[in-house]
Short mmCIF file of C-alpha atoms (C1' of nucleotides) in Angstrom, two decimals:
data_model
loop_
_atom_site.label_atom_id
_atom_site.label_comp_id
_atom_site.label_asym_id
_atom_site.label_seq_id
_atom_site.Cartn_x
_atom_site.Cartn_y
_atom_site.Cartn_z
CA MET A 17 -28.24 4.69 -13.34
CA GLN A 18 -30.17 1.51 -13.71
CA ASN A 19 -27.56 -0.80 -15.15
CA GLU A 20 -26.61 -4.26 -14.06
CA PRO A 21 -22.97 -4.72 -13.11
CA ASN A 22 -20.89 -6.02 -15.96
CA LEU A 23 -20.79 -9.72 -14.99
CA PRO A 24 -21.43 -13.09 -16.60
CA ALA A 25 -24.78 -14.19 -15.19
CA SER A 26 -23.78 -17.80 -14.98
CA SER A 27 -23.35 -18.79 -11.32
CA LEU A 28 -24.81 -18.31 -7.89
CA VAL A 29 -21.65 -16.50 -6.85
CA SER A 30 -21.81 -14.04 -9.71
CA GLY A 31 -25.48 -13.54 -8.94
CA ALA A 32 -24.61 -12.76 -5.35
CA ILE A 33 -21.89 -10.35 -6.47
CA GLY A 34 -24.47 -8.52 -8.54
CA ALA A 35 -27.01 -8.48 -5.73
CA ILE A 36 -24.55 -7.12 -3.21
CA THR A 37 -23.29 -4.52 -5.67
CA ARG A 38 -26.85 -3.46 -6.40
CA ARG A 39 -27.60 -3.22 -2.71
CA ILE A 40 -24.65 -0.89 -2.19
CA ARG A 41 -25.88 1.27 -5.04
CA ASP A 42 -29.59 1.18 -4.27
CA GLU A 43 -29.13 2.05 -0.62
CA ASP A 44 -26.59 4.78 -1.41
CA LEU A 45 -24.06 3.12 0.85
CA MET A 46 -20.83 5.01 1.38
CA PRO A 47 -17.33 3.81 2.28
CA GLY A 48 -17.36 2.46 5.81
CA ASP A 49 -21.05 1.59 5.80
CA ARG A 50 -21.82 -1.93 6.97
CA LEU A 51 -23.44 -4.63 4.95
CA PRO A 52 -25.66 -7.37 6.42
CA SER A 53 -23.90 -10.37 7.90
CA GLU A 54 -23.01 -13.39 5.79
CA ALA A 55 -25.82 -15.31 7.47
CA GLN A 56 -28.33 -12.61 6.66
CA LEU A 57 -27.21 -12.30 3.06
CA SER A 58 -27.33 -16.08 2.75
CA LYS A 59 -30.96 -15.99 3.89
CA GLU A 60 -31.95 -13.03 1.75
CA LEU A 61 -30.32 -14.34 -1.41
CA ASN A 62 -31.40 -17.91 -0.73
CA VAL A 63 -27.89 -19.32 -1.21
CA SER A 64 -25.48 -21.03 1.12
CA ARG A 65 -23.01 -19.15 3.20
CA THR A 66 -20.25 -20.54 0.96
CA VAL A 67 -21.66 -18.63 -2.01
CA VAL A 68 -21.94 -15.45 0.01
CA ARG A 69 -18.39 -15.78 1.24
CA GLU A 70 -17.02 -16.33 -2.25
CA ALA A 71 -18.98 -13.35 -3.52
CA LEU A 72 -17.71 -11.15 -0.72
CA ARG A 73 -14.19 -12.38 -1.29
CA SER A 74 -14.49 -11.43 -4.95
CA LEU A 75 -15.76 -7.98 -4.01
CA ASP A 76 -12.91 -7.65 -1.53
CA ALA A 77 -10.43 -8.52 -4.29
CA MET A 78 -11.83 -5.67 -6.36
CA ARG A 79 -11.74 -3.34 -3.36
CA ILE A 80 -15.47 -2.82 -3.42
CA VAL A 81 -15.91 -4.14 0.12
CA ASP A 82 -13.58 -4.58 3.08
CA LEU A 83 -13.58 -7.85 5.05
CA ALA A 84 -12.28 -8.30 8.60
CA THR A 85 -12.44 -11.06 11.21
CA GLY A 86 -15.45 -10.76 13.50
CA LYS A 87 -16.83 -7.76 11.62
CA ARG A 88 -19.41 -7.48 8.90
CA ALA A 89 -18.24 -6.49 5.46
CA THR A 90 -18.10 -2.75 4.90
CA VAL A 91 -18.13 -0.67 1.72
CA ALA A 92 -14.55 0.03 0.68
CA HIS A 93 -12.66 3.14 -0.36
CA ILE A 94 -11.31 2.89 -3.87
CA ASP A 95 -7.81 1.54 -3.94
CA HIS A 96 -5.25 0.65 -6.59
CA ASP A 97 -4.25 -2.76 -5.26
CA ALA A 98 -6.40 -4.82 -7.56
CA MET A 99 -5.52 -2.75 -10.61
CA SER A 100 -1.88 -3.07 -9.74
CA LEU A 101 -2.17 -6.86 -9.67
CA MET A 102 -4.00 -6.86 -12.95
CA ILE A 103 -1.40 -4.73 -14.67
CA GLU A 104 1.41 -6.88 -13.28
CA HIS A 105 -0.44 -9.97 -14.45
CA GLY A 106 -0.63 -8.50 -17.93
CA VAL A 107 3.09 -7.87 -17.97
CA HIS A 108 4.07 -11.27 -16.57
CA THR A 109 1.90 -13.09 -19.06
CA ASP A 110 3.30 -11.11 -21.98
CA GLN A 111 0.01 -9.39 -22.69
CA ILE A 112 1.33 -5.94 -21.89
CA SER A 113 4.80 -4.52 -22.57
CA ILE A 114 6.75 -2.11 -20.46
CA GLN A 115 6.81 0.44 -23.26
CA GLN A 116 3.04 0.29 -23.51
CA ILE A 117 2.77 1.05 -19.84
CA TYR A 118 5.18 3.95 -20.16
CA ASP A 119 3.20 5.36 -23.07
CA VAL A 120 0.11 5.39 -20.86
CA ARG A 121 2.04 6.77 -17.92
CA ARG A 122 3.46 9.57 -20.05
CA THR A 123 -0.01 10.39 -21.33
CA ILE A 124 -1.65 10.57 -17.95
CA GLU A 125 1.23 11.96 -15.94
CA THR A 126 1.75 14.93 -18.24
CA ARG A 127 -1.90 15.77 -17.66
CA ILE A 128 -1.67 15.05 -13.95
CA VAL A 129 1.31 17.33 -13.46
CA ALA A 130 -0.50 20.21 -15.22
CA LEU A 131 -3.49 19.73 -12.93
CA ALA A 132 -1.22 19.49 -9.91
CA ALA A 133 0.41 22.80 -10.84
CA LEU A 134 -3.06 24.36 -10.98
CA ARG A 135 -4.61 22.69 -7.99
CA ARG A 136 -1.91 21.96 -5.41
CA THR A 137 -2.13 23.35 -1.92
CA ASP A 138 0.83 25.11 -0.39
CA THR A 139 1.37 22.10 1.84
CA GLU A 140 1.43 19.81 -1.15
CA ALA A 141 3.84 22.08 -3.00
CA ALA A 142 6.17 21.99 -0.02
CA GLN A 143 5.94 18.19 0.17
CA ILE A 144 6.66 17.87 -3.53
CA LEU A 145 9.69 20.17 -3.27
CA ASP A 146 10.83 18.19 -0.27
CA ALA A 147 10.58 14.89 -2.11
CA ALA A 148 12.66 16.29 -4.96
CA ALA A 149 15.23 17.58 -2.48
CA ARG A 150 15.38 14.14 -0.90
CA MET A 151 16.03 12.64 -4.30
CA ARG A 152 18.95 15.04 -4.66
CA ALA A 153 20.24 14.05 -1.24
CA CYS A 154 20.08 10.31 -2.06
CA ALA A 155 21.69 10.54 -5.47
CA ASP A 156 24.31 7.95 -4.54
CA ARG A 157 21.86 5.58 -2.84
CA PRO A 158 19.59 4.15 -5.57
CA ASP A 159 17.20 2.30 -3.27
CA GLU A 160 16.32 5.40 -1.32
CA LEU A 161 16.36 7.52 -4.45
CA MET A 162 13.75 5.23 -5.94
CA GLU A 163 11.50 5.51 -2.90
CA HIS A 164 11.59 9.30 -3.07
CA ASP A 165 11.02 9.21 -6.81
CA LEU A 166 7.96 7.01 -6.32
CA ALA A 167 6.77 9.19 -3.46
CA LEU A 168 7.14 12.30 -5.62
CA HIS A 169 4.96 10.85 -8.37
CA LYS A 170 2.41 9.81 -5.80
CA LEU A 171 2.32 13.27 -4.25
CA ILE A 172 1.85 14.85 -7.67
CA ALA A 173 -1.01 12.48 -8.39
CA GLY A 174 -2.62 13.42 -5.10
CA ALA A 175 -2.28 17.11 -5.86
CA CYS A 176 -4.14 16.81 -9.17
CA ARG A 177 -7.47 16.30 -7.37
CA ASN A 178 -8.66 13.52 -9.60
CA PRO A 179 -8.95 10.17 -7.82
CA VAL A 180 -9.10 8.25 -11.09
CA PHE A 181 -5.71 9.58 -12.13
CA GLU A 182 -4.48 8.78 -8.65
CA LEU A 183 -5.79 5.23 -8.97
CA LEU A 184 -4.02 4.78 -12.27
CA VAL A 185 -0.70 6.08 -11.00
CA GLY A 186 -1.04 3.63 -8.12
CA ALA A 187 -1.94 0.85 -10.52
CA PHE A 188 1.37 1.30 -12.36
CA GLN A 189 3.43 1.59 -9.24
CA GLY A 190 4.25 -2.09 -8.95
CA ILE A 191 5.69 -2.28 -12.44
CA THR A 192 7.36 1.10 -12.01
CA ARG A 193 9.06 -0.16 -8.89
CA GLN A 194 10.22 -3.28 -10.70
CA THR A 195 11.63 -1.42 -13.69
CA TRP A 196 13.15 1.53 -11.88
CA PRO A 197 16.48 -0.15 -11.03
CA VAL A 198 16.89 -1.24 -14.65
CA GLY A 199 16.34 2.30 -15.88
CA TRP A 200 18.70 3.75 -13.34
CA LYS A 201 21.48 1.31 -14.18
CA SER A 202 21.08 1.88 -17.87
CA ARG A 203 21.61 5.61 -17.64
CA PRO A 204 25.15 5.53 -18.97
CA THR A 205 26.93 8.34 -17.14
CA PRO A 206 26.76 10.32 -13.91
CA GLN A 207 25.67 13.21 -16.14
CA ALA A 208 22.68 11.26 -17.37
CA ARG A 209 21.74 10.41 -13.82
CA GLU A 210 22.14 14.03 -12.84
CA VAL A 211 19.73 15.03 -15.60
CA MET A 212 17.13 12.66 -14.18
CA ILE A 213 17.35 14.22 -10.75
CA ALA A 214 17.42 17.77 -12.13
CA THR A 215 14.32 17.02 -14.20
CA HIS A 216 12.43 15.95 -11.10
CA GLU A 217 13.54 19.14 -9.39
CA GLU A 218 12.25 21.12 -12.35
CA ILE A 219 8.92 19.30 -12.15
CA ALA A 220 8.64 20.15 -8.48
CA ARG A 221 9.59 23.76 -9.09
CA ALA A 222 7.02 24.17 -11.83
CA ILE A 223 4.28 22.73 -9.66
CA ALA A 224 5.25 24.94 -6.73
CA GLN A 225 5.20 27.96 -9.04
CA GLY A 226 1.81 26.97 -10.37
CA ASP A 227 3.11 26.78 -13.91
CA PRO A 228 1.29 23.97 -15.76
CA GLN A 229 3.14 24.49 -19.04
CA ALA A 230 6.57 24.24 -17.46
CA ALA A 231 5.40 21.26 -15.41
CA THR A 232 4.09 19.48 -18.49
CA THR A 233 7.29 20.13 -20.41
CA ALA A 234 9.49 18.87 -17.60
CA MET A 235 7.37 15.75 -17.11
CA SER A 236 7.44 15.05 -20.84
CA ILE A 237 11.22 15.31 -20.85
CA HIS A 238 11.37 13.00 -17.85
CA PHE A 239 9.31 10.35 -19.55
CA ASP A 240 11.10 10.62 -22.86
CA GLU A 241 14.35 10.03 -21.05
CA SER A 242 12.99 7.18 -18.97
CA VAL A 243 11.63 5.44 -22.04
CA ARG A 244 14.98 5.82 -23.73
CA ALA A 245 16.80 4.43 -20.71
CA LEU A 246 14.49 1.43 -20.47
CA LEU A 247 14.73 0.81 -24.19
CA SER A 248 18.50 0.85 -24.09
CA ALA A 249 18.25 -1.70 -21.28
CA GLY A 250 16.24 -3.96 -23.53
CA LEU A 251 12.90 -3.41 -21.85
CA SER A 252 10.47 -3.17 -24.72
CA MET B 9 11.24 -9.20 -11.27
CA GLN B 10 11.34 -10.58 -7.79
CA ASN B 11 8.56 -8.66 -6.11
CA GLU B 12 5.74 -9.90 -3.96
CA PRO B 13 2.26 -9.08 -5.14
CA ASN B 14 0.86 -6.00 -3.48
CA LEU B 15 -1.35 -7.70 -0.88
CA PRO B 16 -2.01 -7.46 2.84
CA ALA B 17 -0.29 -10.56 4.22
CA SER B 18 -2.87 -11.16 6.89
CA SER B 19 -4.88 -14.28 5.99
CA LEU B 20 -4.59 -17.76 4.54
CA VAL B 21 -6.61 -16.64 1.55
CA SER B 22 -4.34 -13.71 0.79
CA GLY B 23 -1.37 -16.01 1.23
CA ALA B 24 -2.89 -18.42 -1.28
CA ILE B 25 -3.57 -15.56 -3.70
CA GLY B 26 0.10 -14.63 -3.48
CA ALA B 27 1.26 -18.22 -3.91
CA ILE B 28 -0.89 -18.78 -6.97
CA THR B 29 0.16 -15.47 -8.48
CA ARG B 30 3.79 -16.31 -7.88
CA ARG B 31 3.31 -19.70 -9.46
CA ILE B 32 1.88 -18.13 -12.61
CA ARG B 33 4.85 -15.81 -12.79
CA ASP B 34 7.58 -18.27 -11.85
CA GLU B 35 6.42 -20.90 -14.30
CA ASP B 36 5.94 -18.33 -17.06
CA LEU B 37 2.34 -19.40 -17.51
CA MET B 38 0.48 -17.82 -20.37
CA PRO B 39 -3.25 -17.19 -20.90
CA GLY B 40 -5.01 -20.51 -21.29
CA ASP B 41 -2.42 -22.50 -19.34
CA ARG B 42 -3.90 -24.71 -16.67
CA LEU B 43 -3.24 -24.48 -12.97
CA PRO B 44 -3.25 -27.47 -10.61
CA SER B 45 -6.63 -28.60 -9.29
CA GLU B 46 -8.12 -27.13 -6.16
CA ALA B 47 -7.36 -30.39 -4.34
CA GLN B 48 -3.73 -30.27 -5.44
CA LEU B 49 -3.32 -26.62 -4.49
CA SER B 50 -4.94 -27.37 -1.14
CA LYS B 51 -2.34 -30.06 -0.53
CA GLU B 52 0.61 -28.01 -1.75
CA LEU B 53 -0.32 -24.90 0.20
CA ASN B 54 -1.42 -26.87 3.25
CA VAL B 55 -4.79 -25.10 3.48
CA SER B 56 -8.36 -26.25 3.14
CA ARG B 57 -10.15 -26.37 -0.16
CA THR B 58 -12.27 -23.46 1.06
CA VAL B 59 -9.22 -21.21 1.23
CA VAL B 60 -8.11 -22.27 -2.24
CA ARG B 61 -11.56 -21.66 -3.66
CA GLU B 62 -11.78 -18.21 -2.12
CA ALA B 63 -8.33 -17.36 -3.42
CA LEU B 64 -9.22 -18.56 -6.91
CA ARG B 65 -12.49 -16.68 -6.77
CA SER B 66 -10.58 -13.52 -5.87
CA LEU B 67 -8.20 -14.06 -8.76
CA ASP B 68 -11.15 -14.70 -11.04
CA ALA B 69 -12.70 -11.40 -9.94
CA MET B 70 -9.50 -9.64 -10.97
CA ARG B 71 -9.43 -11.53 -14.24
CA ILE B 72 -6.12 -13.15 -13.46
CA VAL B 73 -7.55 -16.66 -13.74
CA ASP B 74 -10.61 -18.12 -15.43
CA LEU B 75 -12.84 -20.58 -13.57
CA ALA B 76 -15.25 -23.06 -15.16
CA THR B 77 -17.31 -26.00 -13.90
CA GLY B 78 -15.48 -29.29 -14.20
CA LYS B 79 -12.29 -27.66 -15.45
CA ARG B 80 -9.19 -26.55 -13.64
CA ALA B 81 -8.54 -22.85 -13.35
CA THR B 82 -6.66 -21.37 -16.27
CA VAL B 83 -4.60 -18.22 -16.62
CA ALA B 84 -6.82 -15.44 -17.94
CA HIS B 85 -6.52 -12.89 -20.71
CA ILE B 86 -6.60 -9.36 -19.40
CA ASP B 87 -10.07 -7.93 -19.37
CA HIS B 88 -11.71 -4.71 -18.30
CA ASP B 89 -14.62 -6.20 -16.34
CA ALA B 90 -13.13 -5.81 -12.89
CA MET B 91 -11.85 -2.32 -13.59
CA SER B 92 -15.24 -1.37 -14.88
CA LEU B 93 -16.85 -2.52 -11.64
CA MET B 94 -14.29 -0.63 -9.61
CA ILE B 95 -14.86 2.59 -11.50
CA GLU B 96 -18.62 2.22 -11.21
CA HIS B 97 -18.22 1.55 -7.50
CA GLY B 98 -16.22 4.75 -7.15
CA VAL B 99 -18.95 6.73 -8.87
CA HIS B 100 -21.84 5.17 -6.94
CA THR B 101 -20.14 5.77 -3.62
CA ASP B 102 -19.37 9.41 -4.48
CA GLN B 103 -15.64 8.82 -4.54
CA ILE B 104 -15.32 9.65 -8.23
CA SER B 105 -17.23 12.24 -10.23
CA ILE B 106 -18.36 11.99 -13.82
CA GLN B 107 -16.27 15.02 -14.76
CA GLN B 108 -13.19 13.40 -13.31
CA ILE B 109 -13.78 10.35 -15.46
CA TYR B 110 -14.26 12.51 -18.53
CA ASP B 111 -11.03 14.35 -17.81
CA VAL B 112 -9.22 11.02 -17.79
CA ARG B 113 -11.06 9.82 -20.86
CA ARG B 114 -10.20 13.00 -22.74
CA THR B 115 -6.56 12.62 -21.75
CA ILE B 116 -6.23 9.03 -22.85
CA GLU B 117 -8.55 9.07 -25.83
CA THR B 118 -6.82 12.01 -27.50
CA ARG B 119 -3.61 9.97 -27.25
CA ILE B 120 -5.35 6.79 -28.36
CA VAL B 121 -6.84 8.39 -31.45
CA ALA B 122 -3.43 9.72 -32.51
CA LEU B 123 -1.94 6.25 -32.14
CA ALA B 124 -4.88 4.74 -33.99
CA ALA B 125 -4.31 7.14 -36.90
CA LEU B 126 -0.70 5.98 -37.02
CA ARG B 127 -1.20 2.28 -36.41
CA ARG B 128 -4.57 1.24 -37.80
CA THR B 129 -4.85 -1.45 -40.44
CA ASP B 130 -6.92 -0.87 -43.55
CA THR B 131 -9.53 -3.23 -42.15
CA GLU B 132 -9.72 -1.27 -38.93
CA ALA B 133 -9.99 2.00 -40.82
CA ALA B 134 -12.91 0.60 -42.79
CA GLN B 135 -14.59 -0.62 -39.61
CA ILE B 136 -14.15 2.75 -37.96
CA LEU B 137 -15.60 4.56 -40.98
CA ASP B 138 -18.45 2.08 -40.99
CA ALA B 139 -19.24 2.68 -37.34
CA ALA B 140 -19.35 6.43 -37.94
CA ALA B 141 -21.63 5.90 -40.91
CA ARG B 142 -23.92 3.80 -38.77
CA MET B 143 -24.07 6.58 -36.23
CA ARG B 144 -25.19 8.90 -39.04
CA ALA B 145 -27.81 6.38 -40.12
CA CYS B 146 -29.20 6.06 -36.57
CA ALA B 147 -29.32 9.74 -35.79
CA ASP B 148 -33.00 9.56 -34.86
CA ARG B 149 -32.68 6.38 -32.82
CA PRO B 150 -30.64 7.22 -29.70
CA ASP B 151 -30.32 3.66 -28.38
CA GLU B 152 -28.74 2.40 -31.54
CA LEU B 153 -26.75 5.57 -31.97
CA MET B 154 -25.21 5.00 -28.55
CA GLU B 155 -24.24 1.44 -29.40
CA HIS B 156 -22.44 2.57 -32.55
CA ASP B 157 -20.82 5.42 -30.66
CA LEU B 158 -19.53 2.99 -28.03
CA ALA B 159 -18.42 0.56 -30.73
CA LEU B 160 -16.54 3.32 -32.52
CA HIS B 161 -14.58 4.24 -29.40
CA LYS B 162 -13.82 0.59 -28.83
CA LEU B 163 -12.58 0.11 -32.38
CA ILE B 164 -10.35 3.15 -32.06
CA ALA B 165 -8.91 1.79 -28.82
CA GLY B 166 -8.20 -1.51 -30.55
CA ALA B 167 -6.45 0.21 -33.42
CA CYS B 168 -4.02 2.02 -31.12
CA ARG B 169 -2.13 -1.22 -30.41
CA ASN B 170 -1.78 -0.61 -26.70
CA PRO B 171 -3.74 -3.08 -24.57
CA VAL B 172 -3.47 -0.89 -21.49
CA PHE B 173 -5.27 1.95 -23.24
CA GLU B 174 -7.77 -0.58 -24.48
CA LEU B 175 -8.30 -1.84 -20.94
CA LEU B 176 -8.90 1.68 -19.69
CA VAL B 177 -11.40 2.53 -22.42
CA GLY B 178 -13.23 -0.66 -21.49
CA ALA B 179 -13.06 0.23 -17.82
CA PHE B 180 -14.93 3.47 -18.47
CA GLN B 181 -17.49 1.92 -20.76
CA GLY B 182 -20.02 1.13 -18.03
CA ILE B 183 -20.15 4.72 -16.84
CA THR B 184 -20.03 5.99 -20.40
CA ARG B 185 -23.04 3.88 -21.24
CA GLN B 186 -24.90 5.18 -18.20
CA THR B 187 -24.18 8.84 -18.91
CA TRP B 188 -24.59 8.79 -22.67
CA PRO B 189 -28.40 9.22 -22.70
CA VAL B 190 -28.10 12.19 -20.35
CA GLY B 191 -25.54 13.86 -22.60
CA TRP B 192 -27.61 13.20 -25.69
CA LYS B 193 -30.76 14.63 -24.18
CA SER B 194 -28.99 17.69 -22.91
CA ARG B 195 -27.70 18.69 -26.33
CA PRO B 196 -30.19 21.49 -26.82
CA THR B 197 -30.89 21.52 -30.55
CA PRO B 198 -30.85 19.24 -33.58
CA GLN B 199 -27.86 21.31 -34.68
CA ALA B 200 -25.94 20.44 -31.53
CA ARG B 201 -26.72 16.78 -32.05
CA GLU B 202 -25.62 17.04 -35.66
CA VAL B 203 -22.29 18.45 -34.52
CA MET B 204 -21.76 15.41 -32.31
CA ILE B 205 -22.30 13.04 -35.19
CA ALA B 206 -20.21 15.13 -37.58
CA THR B 207 -17.38 15.19 -35.06
CA HIS B 208 -17.35 11.41 -34.91
CA GLU B 209 -17.26 11.31 -38.69
CA GLU B 210 -14.31 13.68 -38.66
CA ILE B 211 -12.53 11.46 -36.13
CA ALA B 212 -13.08 8.44 -38.35
CA ARG B 213 -11.91 10.32 -41.43
CA ALA B 214 -8.73 11.50 -39.76
CA ILE B 215 -7.90 7.98 -38.62
CA ALA B 216 -8.57 6.54 -42.05
CA GLN B 217 -6.34 9.22 -43.59
CA GLY B 218 -3.60 8.46 -41.06
CA ASP B 219 -3.61 12.01 -39.78
CA PRO B 220 -2.89 11.98 -36.00
CA GLN B 221 -3.10 15.77 -35.61
CA ALA B 222 -6.52 16.02 -37.20
CA ALA B 223 -7.66 12.99 -35.21
CA THR B 224 -6.45 14.49 -31.96
CA THR B 225 -8.14 17.82 -32.71
CA ALA B 226 -11.45 16.18 -33.55
CA MET B 227 -11.36 13.97 -30.47
CA SER B 228 -10.56 16.97 -28.27
CA ILE B 229 -13.52 18.85 -29.72
CA HIS B 230 -15.72 15.83 -29.14
CA PHE B 231 -14.75 15.60 -25.49
CA ASP B 232 -15.01 19.30 -24.85
CA GLU B 233 -18.55 19.18 -26.22
CA SER B 234 -19.47 16.07 -24.28
CA VAL B 235 -18.20 17.52 -21.05
CA ARG B 236 -20.21 20.68 -21.70
CA ALA B 237 -23.33 18.67 -22.44
CA LEU B 238 -22.97 16.60 -19.27
CA LEU B 239 -22.25 19.69 -17.20
CA SER B 240 -25.34 21.41 -18.52
CA ALA B 241 -27.27 18.29 -17.50
CA GLY B 242 -25.99 18.66 -13.95
CA LEU B 243 -23.55 15.76 -14.07
CA SER B 244 -20.51 17.08 -12.29
"C1'" DT C 2 -3.46 -46.56 -37.84
"C1'" DC C 3 -6.98 -43.40 -36.85
"C1'" DG C 4 -11.27 -41.84 -35.16
"C1'" DG C 5 -15.35 -42.56 -32.40
"C1'" DT C 6 -17.46 -44.17 -28.17
"C1'" DC C 7 -17.90 -44.92 -23.44
"C1'" DA C 8 -16.84 -45.48 -18.68
"C1'" DA C 9 -14.01 -44.27 -14.95
"C1'" DA C 10 -11.49 -40.88 -12.86
"C1'" DC C 11 -11.01 -36.26 -12.22
"C1'" DC C 12 -12.85 -31.73 -11.20
"C1'" DT C 13 -15.69 -27.86 -9.71
"C1'" DG C 14 -19.95 -25.46 -7.51
"C1'" DT C 15 -22.66 -25.68 -3.76
"C1'" DA C 16 -24.48 -27.10 0.64
"C1'" DT C 17 -24.09 -28.29 5.51
"C1'" DG C 18 -22.13 -28.62 10.04
"C1'" DA C 19 -18.50 -27.48 13.25
"C1'" DT C 20 -14.97 -24.84 15.85
"C1'" DA C 21 -11.76 -21.09 17.20
"C1'" DG C 22 -11.20 -16.59 17.77
"C1'" DG C 23 -12.61 -11.55 16.96
"C1'" DT C 24 -16.35 -7.86 17.50
"C1'" DT C 25 -20.57 -5.73 19.07
"C1'" DT C 26 -24.24 -4.97 22.11
"C1'" DC C 27 -26.38 -4.41 26.34
"C1'" DG C 28 -27.04 -4.82 31.23
"C1'" DT C 29 -25.01 -3.65 35.58
"C1'" DC C 30 -22.55 -0.96 38.77
"C1'" DA C 31 -19.98 2.81 40.70
"C1'" DT D 14 -22.12 8.91 32.50
"C1'" DG D 15 -18.47 5.78 31.75
"C1'" DA D 16 -16.30 1.32 32.53
"C1'" DC D 17 -16.63 -3.57 32.65
"C1'" DG D 18 -18.04 -8.07 31.52
"C1'" DA D 19 -20.90 -11.55 29.54
"C1'" DA D 20 -23.74 -13.01 25.92
"C1'" DA D 21 -24.76 -12.71 21.32
"C1'" DC D 22 -23.07 -11.91 17.00
"C1'" DC D 23 -19.70 -12.53 13.38
"C1'" DT D 24 -16.00 -14.27 10.44
"C1'" DA D 25 -12.04 -17.58 8.91
"C1'" DT D 26 -11.17 -22.02 8.32
"C1'" DC D 27 -11.91 -26.90 8.24
"C1'" DA D 28 -14.29 -31.18 6.96
"C1'" DT D 29 -17.67 -33.89 4.52
"C1'" DA D 30 -20.96 -34.72 1.01
"C1'" DC D 31 -23.32 -34.64 -3.41
"C1'" DA D 32 -24.66 -33.18 -8.18
"C1'" DG D 33 -23.14 -32.23 -12.41
"C1'" DG D 34 -19.33 -31.03 -15.86
"C1'" DT D 35 -14.68 -32.40 -17.98
"C1'" DT D 36 -10.78 -35.23 -19.12
"C1'" DT D 37 -8.47 -39.37 -20.04
"C1'" DG D 38 -7.63 -43.78 -21.66
"C1'" DA D 39 -9.17 -48.24 -23.15
"C1'" DC D 40 -11.58 -50.53 -26.65
"C1'" DC D 41 -13.49 -51.35 -31.10
"C1'" DG D 42 -14.41 -50.85 -35.92
"C1'" DA D 43 -13.20 -49.12 -40.41
#
DNA sequence: TCGGTCAAACCTGTATGATAGGTTTCGTCA
DNA sequence: TGACGAAACCTATCATACAGGTTTGACCGA
């Protein structure tokens, strides 16, 4: 692994970003490990503190380091915040459509749910069943229903034991949250809404039973329905 | 769409990031549209130019705006650079494993190749066939072979007509590039290496023939092989 | 009228110095 | 050994300055 980070090499700030990134890699730093102070980095890299700050701020934006008042920058845990912003940006600037996002979600979440069925712990299975039950209990309260729906998908992503999938599910959460009310409203009948809840229950059941095929089928049905609902609401 | 960006609301810089993001959204700005100057934003947001610069630098890192000397910030096209850095960071800090990335790649790229078979233009089909032919022609020159291999995957992602998938393929490119030589070397025989090239040719053929099933099958085979090769090289 | 040129105004990237407030380290004492 | 407090360290923000890049508009010639 001897590659330079994928950056335009055109400014002192981008140079500092590269140098800090390389330092993290070369010294095998782990999340929580401390970096040198801004003053020290400024001296080592032979740039002003302004440049170091802007570089660190960029790395913070990408969740590569954590910044805090009075403390030195530390190496960050991966996190979906930046990806979420980027996806939302794509949607708001008409570069990405909702249907495109749902195609990707369907693709990854049908795989995730199969892995979750195979890899979940008993605790996770119980939590997933609980989230589905809470959806059932909030059927007439859409705001709460949405929160449990989102929580269920998050739990499933956690149970799949692949942090990249988890990151991606998190990255789509902002847009999911924004489109959920539209989808719910556009389900035409109480029966259609009932199917949505029952499908989530089926997903949970399949995961708890460790049945990846049933889980995949149920998740596929869920997404096909959701796409239909959003389409009928004019979200293309 | 009335949601706040997903940010900790704990500093002037994060506040400025939110304000600028909101402005892009509320004014329906598109890629290439100009934002106010740093001085103007400083005045409007009632913060120092430092805060504005750090906010813009953060947004630049996430490829939400573009910065350039002498020019005002503009709204950016989506781009995989930041995601690529984030994925690499996850790998280097032992938060993500290579096998996890390949699981995600297999999941998305088998979907992408099916879409590409359905949606490619004749020009794209020709380019894809050409890239596969160039792989064949460079079979004894691994560096060039890798470049054509990477280019082929990129072309396929482009042909699928889903910019989110394209973003994700780009996001994994850094790690793919870093692991490719390992996988190549760990294919034990000339026969095994031949299979890799032939599989890419089969992928290209299936796309050109508009056959999503054949494309999906070939891509699955390709990933199963690649995962095996990387595993046998100790990359888990 | 249109296109080219040029200068002024605008604009950013970087540096430097300063201050307020948060965090860490280390010496002291019970 | 653990608690406390002070000094040193550290960051977030502000202000000012300068070098160099970009944009705009006036002017002039064809």
